Short mmCIF file of C-alpha atoms in Angstrom, two decimals:
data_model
loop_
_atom_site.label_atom_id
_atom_site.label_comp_id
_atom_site.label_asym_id
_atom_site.label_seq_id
_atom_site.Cartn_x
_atom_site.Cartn_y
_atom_site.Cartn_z
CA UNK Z 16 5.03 -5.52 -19.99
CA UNK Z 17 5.98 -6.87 -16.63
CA UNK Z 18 9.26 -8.99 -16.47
CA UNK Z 19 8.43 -11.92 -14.83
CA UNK Z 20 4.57 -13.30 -15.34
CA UNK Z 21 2.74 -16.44 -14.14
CA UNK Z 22 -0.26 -18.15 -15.51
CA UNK Z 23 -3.08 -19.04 -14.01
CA UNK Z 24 -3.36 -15.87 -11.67
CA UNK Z 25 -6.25 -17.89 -9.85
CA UNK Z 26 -7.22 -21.44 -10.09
CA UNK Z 27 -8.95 -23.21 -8.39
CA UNK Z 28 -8.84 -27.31 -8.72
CA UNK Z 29 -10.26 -30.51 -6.57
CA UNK Z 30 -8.32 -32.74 -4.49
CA UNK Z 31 -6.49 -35.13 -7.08
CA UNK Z 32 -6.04 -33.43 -10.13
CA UNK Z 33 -2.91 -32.65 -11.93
CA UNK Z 34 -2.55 -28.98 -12.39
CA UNK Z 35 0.35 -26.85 -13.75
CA UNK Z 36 1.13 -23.36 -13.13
CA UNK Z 37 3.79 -22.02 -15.75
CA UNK Z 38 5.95 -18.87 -15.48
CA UNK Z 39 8.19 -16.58 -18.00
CA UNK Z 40 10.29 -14.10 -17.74
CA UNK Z 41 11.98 -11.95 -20.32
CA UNK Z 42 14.82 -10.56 -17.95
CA UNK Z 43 16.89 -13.23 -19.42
CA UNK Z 44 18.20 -14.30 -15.89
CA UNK Z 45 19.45 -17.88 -15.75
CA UNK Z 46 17.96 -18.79 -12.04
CA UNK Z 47 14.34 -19.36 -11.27
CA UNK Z 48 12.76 -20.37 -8.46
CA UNK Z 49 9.39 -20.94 -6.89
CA UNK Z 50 7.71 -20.39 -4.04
CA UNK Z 51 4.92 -20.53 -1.92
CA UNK Z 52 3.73 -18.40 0.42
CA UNK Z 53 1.02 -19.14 3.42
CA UNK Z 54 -0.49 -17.06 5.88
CA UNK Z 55 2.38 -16.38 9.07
CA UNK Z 56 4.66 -18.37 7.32
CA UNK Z 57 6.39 -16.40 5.06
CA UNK Z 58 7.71 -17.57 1.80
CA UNK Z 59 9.07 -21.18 1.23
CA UNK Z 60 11.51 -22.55 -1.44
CA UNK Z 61 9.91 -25.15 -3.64
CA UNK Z 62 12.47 -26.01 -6.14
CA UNK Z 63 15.20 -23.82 -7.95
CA UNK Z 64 16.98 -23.84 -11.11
CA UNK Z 65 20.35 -21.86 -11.74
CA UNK Z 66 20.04 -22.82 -15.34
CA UNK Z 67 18.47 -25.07 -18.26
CA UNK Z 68 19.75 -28.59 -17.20
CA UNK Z 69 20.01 -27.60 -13.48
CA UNK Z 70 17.04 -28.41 -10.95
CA UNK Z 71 17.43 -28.60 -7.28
CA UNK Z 72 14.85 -29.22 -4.42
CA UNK Z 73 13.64 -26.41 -1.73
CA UNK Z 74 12.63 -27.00 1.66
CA UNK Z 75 9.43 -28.44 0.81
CA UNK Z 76 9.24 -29.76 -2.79
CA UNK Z 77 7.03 -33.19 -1.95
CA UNK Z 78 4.11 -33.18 -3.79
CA UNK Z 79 5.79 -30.56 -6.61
CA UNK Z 80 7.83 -31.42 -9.71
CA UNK Z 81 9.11 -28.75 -11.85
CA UNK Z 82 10.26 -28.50 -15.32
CA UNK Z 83 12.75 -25.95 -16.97
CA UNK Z 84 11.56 -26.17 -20.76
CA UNK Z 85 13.88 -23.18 -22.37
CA UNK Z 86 15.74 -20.36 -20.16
CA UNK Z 87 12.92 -18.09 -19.87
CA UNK Z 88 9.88 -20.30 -18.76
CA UNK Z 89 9.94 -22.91 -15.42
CA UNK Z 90 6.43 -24.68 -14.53
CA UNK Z 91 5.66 -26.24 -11.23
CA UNK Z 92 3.13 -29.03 -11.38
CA UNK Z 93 1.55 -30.54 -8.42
CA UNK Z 94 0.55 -34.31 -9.81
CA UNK Z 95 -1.96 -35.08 -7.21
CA UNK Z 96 -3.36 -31.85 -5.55
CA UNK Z 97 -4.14 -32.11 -1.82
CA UNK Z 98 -6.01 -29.57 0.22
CA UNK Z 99 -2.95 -28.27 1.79
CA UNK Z 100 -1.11 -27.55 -1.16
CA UNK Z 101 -3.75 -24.47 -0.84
CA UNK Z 102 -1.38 -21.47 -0.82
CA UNK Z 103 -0.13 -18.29 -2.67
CA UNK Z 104 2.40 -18.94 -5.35
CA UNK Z 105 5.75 -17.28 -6.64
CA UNK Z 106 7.66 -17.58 -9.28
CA UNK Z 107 11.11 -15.50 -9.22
CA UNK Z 108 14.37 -14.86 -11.15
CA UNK Z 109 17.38 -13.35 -10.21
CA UNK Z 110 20.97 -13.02 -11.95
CA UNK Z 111 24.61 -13.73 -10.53
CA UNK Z 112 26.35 -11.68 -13.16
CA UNK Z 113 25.35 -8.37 -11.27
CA UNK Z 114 26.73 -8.31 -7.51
CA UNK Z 115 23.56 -7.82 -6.13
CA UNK Z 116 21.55 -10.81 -6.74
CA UNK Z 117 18.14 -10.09 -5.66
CA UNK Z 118 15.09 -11.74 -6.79
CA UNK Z 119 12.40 -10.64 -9.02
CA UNK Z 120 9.16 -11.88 -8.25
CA UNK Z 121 6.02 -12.36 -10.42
CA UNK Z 122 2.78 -11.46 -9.70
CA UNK Z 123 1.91 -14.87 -7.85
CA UNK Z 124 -0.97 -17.71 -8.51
CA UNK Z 125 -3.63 -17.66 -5.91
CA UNK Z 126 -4.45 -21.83 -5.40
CA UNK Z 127 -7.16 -23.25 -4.05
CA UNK Z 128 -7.84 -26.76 -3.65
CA UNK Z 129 -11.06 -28.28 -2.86
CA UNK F 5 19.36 -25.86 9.52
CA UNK F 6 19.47 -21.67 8.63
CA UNK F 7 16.85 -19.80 10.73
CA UNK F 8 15.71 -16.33 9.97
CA UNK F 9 13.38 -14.94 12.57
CA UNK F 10 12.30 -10.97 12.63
CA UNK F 11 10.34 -9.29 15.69
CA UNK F 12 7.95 -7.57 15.79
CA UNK F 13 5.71 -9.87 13.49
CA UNK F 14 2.69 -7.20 13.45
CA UNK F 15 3.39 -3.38 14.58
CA UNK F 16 0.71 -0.66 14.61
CA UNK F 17 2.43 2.94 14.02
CA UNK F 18 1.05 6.03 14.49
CA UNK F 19 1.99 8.61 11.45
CA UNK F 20 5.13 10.41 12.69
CA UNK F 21 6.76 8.14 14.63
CA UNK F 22 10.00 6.15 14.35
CA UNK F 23 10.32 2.33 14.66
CA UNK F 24 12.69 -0.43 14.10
CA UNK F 25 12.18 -3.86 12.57
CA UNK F 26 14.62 -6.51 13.65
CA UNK F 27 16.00 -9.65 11.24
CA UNK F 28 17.78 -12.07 13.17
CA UNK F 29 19.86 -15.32 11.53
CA UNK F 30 20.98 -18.28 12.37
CA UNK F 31 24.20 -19.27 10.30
CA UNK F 32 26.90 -16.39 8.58
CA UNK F 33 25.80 -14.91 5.75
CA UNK F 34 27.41 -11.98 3.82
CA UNK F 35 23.97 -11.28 2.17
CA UNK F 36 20.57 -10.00 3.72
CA UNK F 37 17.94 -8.69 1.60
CA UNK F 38 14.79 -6.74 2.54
CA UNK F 39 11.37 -6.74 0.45
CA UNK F 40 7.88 -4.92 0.93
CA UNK F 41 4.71 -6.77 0.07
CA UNK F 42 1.55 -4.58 -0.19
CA UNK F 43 -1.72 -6.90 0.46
CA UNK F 44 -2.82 -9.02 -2.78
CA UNK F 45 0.44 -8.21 -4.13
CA UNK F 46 3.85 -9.56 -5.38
CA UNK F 47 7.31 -8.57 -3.68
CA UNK F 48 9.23 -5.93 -4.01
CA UNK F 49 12.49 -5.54 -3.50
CA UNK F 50 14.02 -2.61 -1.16
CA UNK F 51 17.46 -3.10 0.06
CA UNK F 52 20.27 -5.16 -0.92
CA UNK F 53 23.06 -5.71 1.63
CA UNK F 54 26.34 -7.17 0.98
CA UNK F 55 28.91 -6.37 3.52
CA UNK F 56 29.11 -6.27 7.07
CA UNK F 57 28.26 -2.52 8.77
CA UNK F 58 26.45 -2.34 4.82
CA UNK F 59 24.00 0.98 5.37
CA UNK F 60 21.41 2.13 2.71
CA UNK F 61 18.61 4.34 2.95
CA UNK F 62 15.41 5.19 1.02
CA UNK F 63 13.28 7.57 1.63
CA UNK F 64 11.88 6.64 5.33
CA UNK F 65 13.04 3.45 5.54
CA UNK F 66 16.97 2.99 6.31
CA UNK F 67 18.77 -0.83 6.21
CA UNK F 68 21.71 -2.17 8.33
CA UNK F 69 23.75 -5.32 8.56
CA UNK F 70 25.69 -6.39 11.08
CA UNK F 71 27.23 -9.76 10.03
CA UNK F 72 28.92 -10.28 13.85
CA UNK F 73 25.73 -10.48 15.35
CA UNK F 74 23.89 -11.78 12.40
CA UNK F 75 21.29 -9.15 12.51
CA UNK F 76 19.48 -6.40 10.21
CA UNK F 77 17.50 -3.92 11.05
CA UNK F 78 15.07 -1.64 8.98
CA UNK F 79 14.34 1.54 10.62
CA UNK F 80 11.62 3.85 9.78
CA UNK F 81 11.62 7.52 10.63
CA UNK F 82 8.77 9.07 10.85
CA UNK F 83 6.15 6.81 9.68
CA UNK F 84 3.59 7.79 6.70
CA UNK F 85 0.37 5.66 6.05
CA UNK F 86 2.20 4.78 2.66
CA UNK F 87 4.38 2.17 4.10
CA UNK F 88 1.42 0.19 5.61
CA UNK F 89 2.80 -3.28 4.39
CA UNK F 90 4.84 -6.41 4.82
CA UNK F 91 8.36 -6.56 5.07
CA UNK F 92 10.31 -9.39 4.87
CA UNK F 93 13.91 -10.12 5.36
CA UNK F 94 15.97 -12.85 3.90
CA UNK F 95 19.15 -14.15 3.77
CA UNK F 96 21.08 -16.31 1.53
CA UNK F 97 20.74 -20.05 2.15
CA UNK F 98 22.18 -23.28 1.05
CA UNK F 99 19.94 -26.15 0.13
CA UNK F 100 21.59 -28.78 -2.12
CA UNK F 101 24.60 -27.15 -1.33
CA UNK F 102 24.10 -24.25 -3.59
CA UNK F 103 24.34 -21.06 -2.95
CA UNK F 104 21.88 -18.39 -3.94
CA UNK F 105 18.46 -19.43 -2.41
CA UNK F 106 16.79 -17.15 0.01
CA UNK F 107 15.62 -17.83 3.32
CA UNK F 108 12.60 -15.97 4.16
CA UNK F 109 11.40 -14.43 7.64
CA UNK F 110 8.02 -14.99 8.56
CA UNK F 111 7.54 -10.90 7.53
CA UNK F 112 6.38 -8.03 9.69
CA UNK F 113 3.32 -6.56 9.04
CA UNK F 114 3.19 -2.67 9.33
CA UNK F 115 -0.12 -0.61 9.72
CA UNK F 116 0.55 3.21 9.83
CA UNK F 117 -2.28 4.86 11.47
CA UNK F 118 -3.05 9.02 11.34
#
């Protein structure tokens, strides 16, 4: 089973709506983050949380809210979705116990909005 | 405001050859980190490097840092149609004063051709 998972894998939603897209991970890292990811752009923070009660804006969380519900799971919402919100989606983990603190990445939600 | 720009963005290889990817920052960091991204897919994560003159090597592909002149490079020796991919570097930023996000390059996108 893979470590880190997000759900939807693919959605696609019109201009407006509310959508969430959730992610777990059974790594049992304390930091998550999210991501998205757009054509020559690279990857860009959203929000991050180092734990439970901790939640701390990217470089571009307008239009986002997040929400850590337990350790293990961290949703990003977008309340009103806009065509450019569009993109490639990323949830990761990563632990500061080890020294090396890379980040784990999930498999990714491909977004379209209409 | 931490920059993190790597050159070449796209680079066509011929199998057998050697090439070098460049990951230039903007502010000091004691942490760069290297991924691969194969198309469709999530990231992966290659190198880890924590220390200035910090060497590692696997496989083909061999990672430097050189915190001084705030600059990585991932060098491939002779090239295989295998590592046809992204690669992205990233180095430890700071937003909301936190340490522990990553700031992404825009990734280089490697085509090995026979």
């Amino acid at each position: 089973d893979a470590d880190v998972t997000q759900t939807p894998r693919n959605r696609i939603t019109k201009t407006g709506k509310r959508i969430m897209l959730e992610c777990s991970q059974t790594k049992g890292h304390d930091r998550m983050y999210w991501y998205r990811q757009d054509p020559g752009l690279g990857l860009r923070l959203i929000y991050y949380s180092f734990d439970v009660k901790d939640i701390n804006k990217g470089e571009i969380s307008d239009g986002y809210s997040v929400s850590r519900q337990a350790q293990a799971k961290f949703s990003l919402s977008l309340e009103s979705a806009i065509p450019n919100q569009t993109a490639l989606y990323f949830c990761a983990t990563s632990d500061l116990r080890g020294v090396q603190e890379t980040q784990y990445f999930g498999p990714g939600t491909r977004l379209l909005v209409l | 405001e931490l920059k993190v720009e790597q050159n070449p963005l796209f680079l066509s290889m011929q199998e057998g050859k050697n090439y070098t990817i460049y990951c230039n920052y903007s502010t000091t960091s004691d942490r760069l980190y290297w991924y691969r991204q194969d198309p469709g897919k999530s990231l992966e994560s290659l190198f880890v490097l924590l220390s200035n003159g910090a060497v590692k090597q696997e496989g083909r592909l061999m990672a430097s840092l050189d915190t001084k002149a705030r600059l990585s490079t991932l060098h491939i020796t002779a090239a295989v149609h295998d590592l046809s991919a992204t690669y992205f570097c990233a180095v430890e930023g700071n937003y909301g004063g936190s340490q522990g996000n990553l700031i992404f390059g825009k990734g280089t996108k490697l085509s090995v051709k026979p």
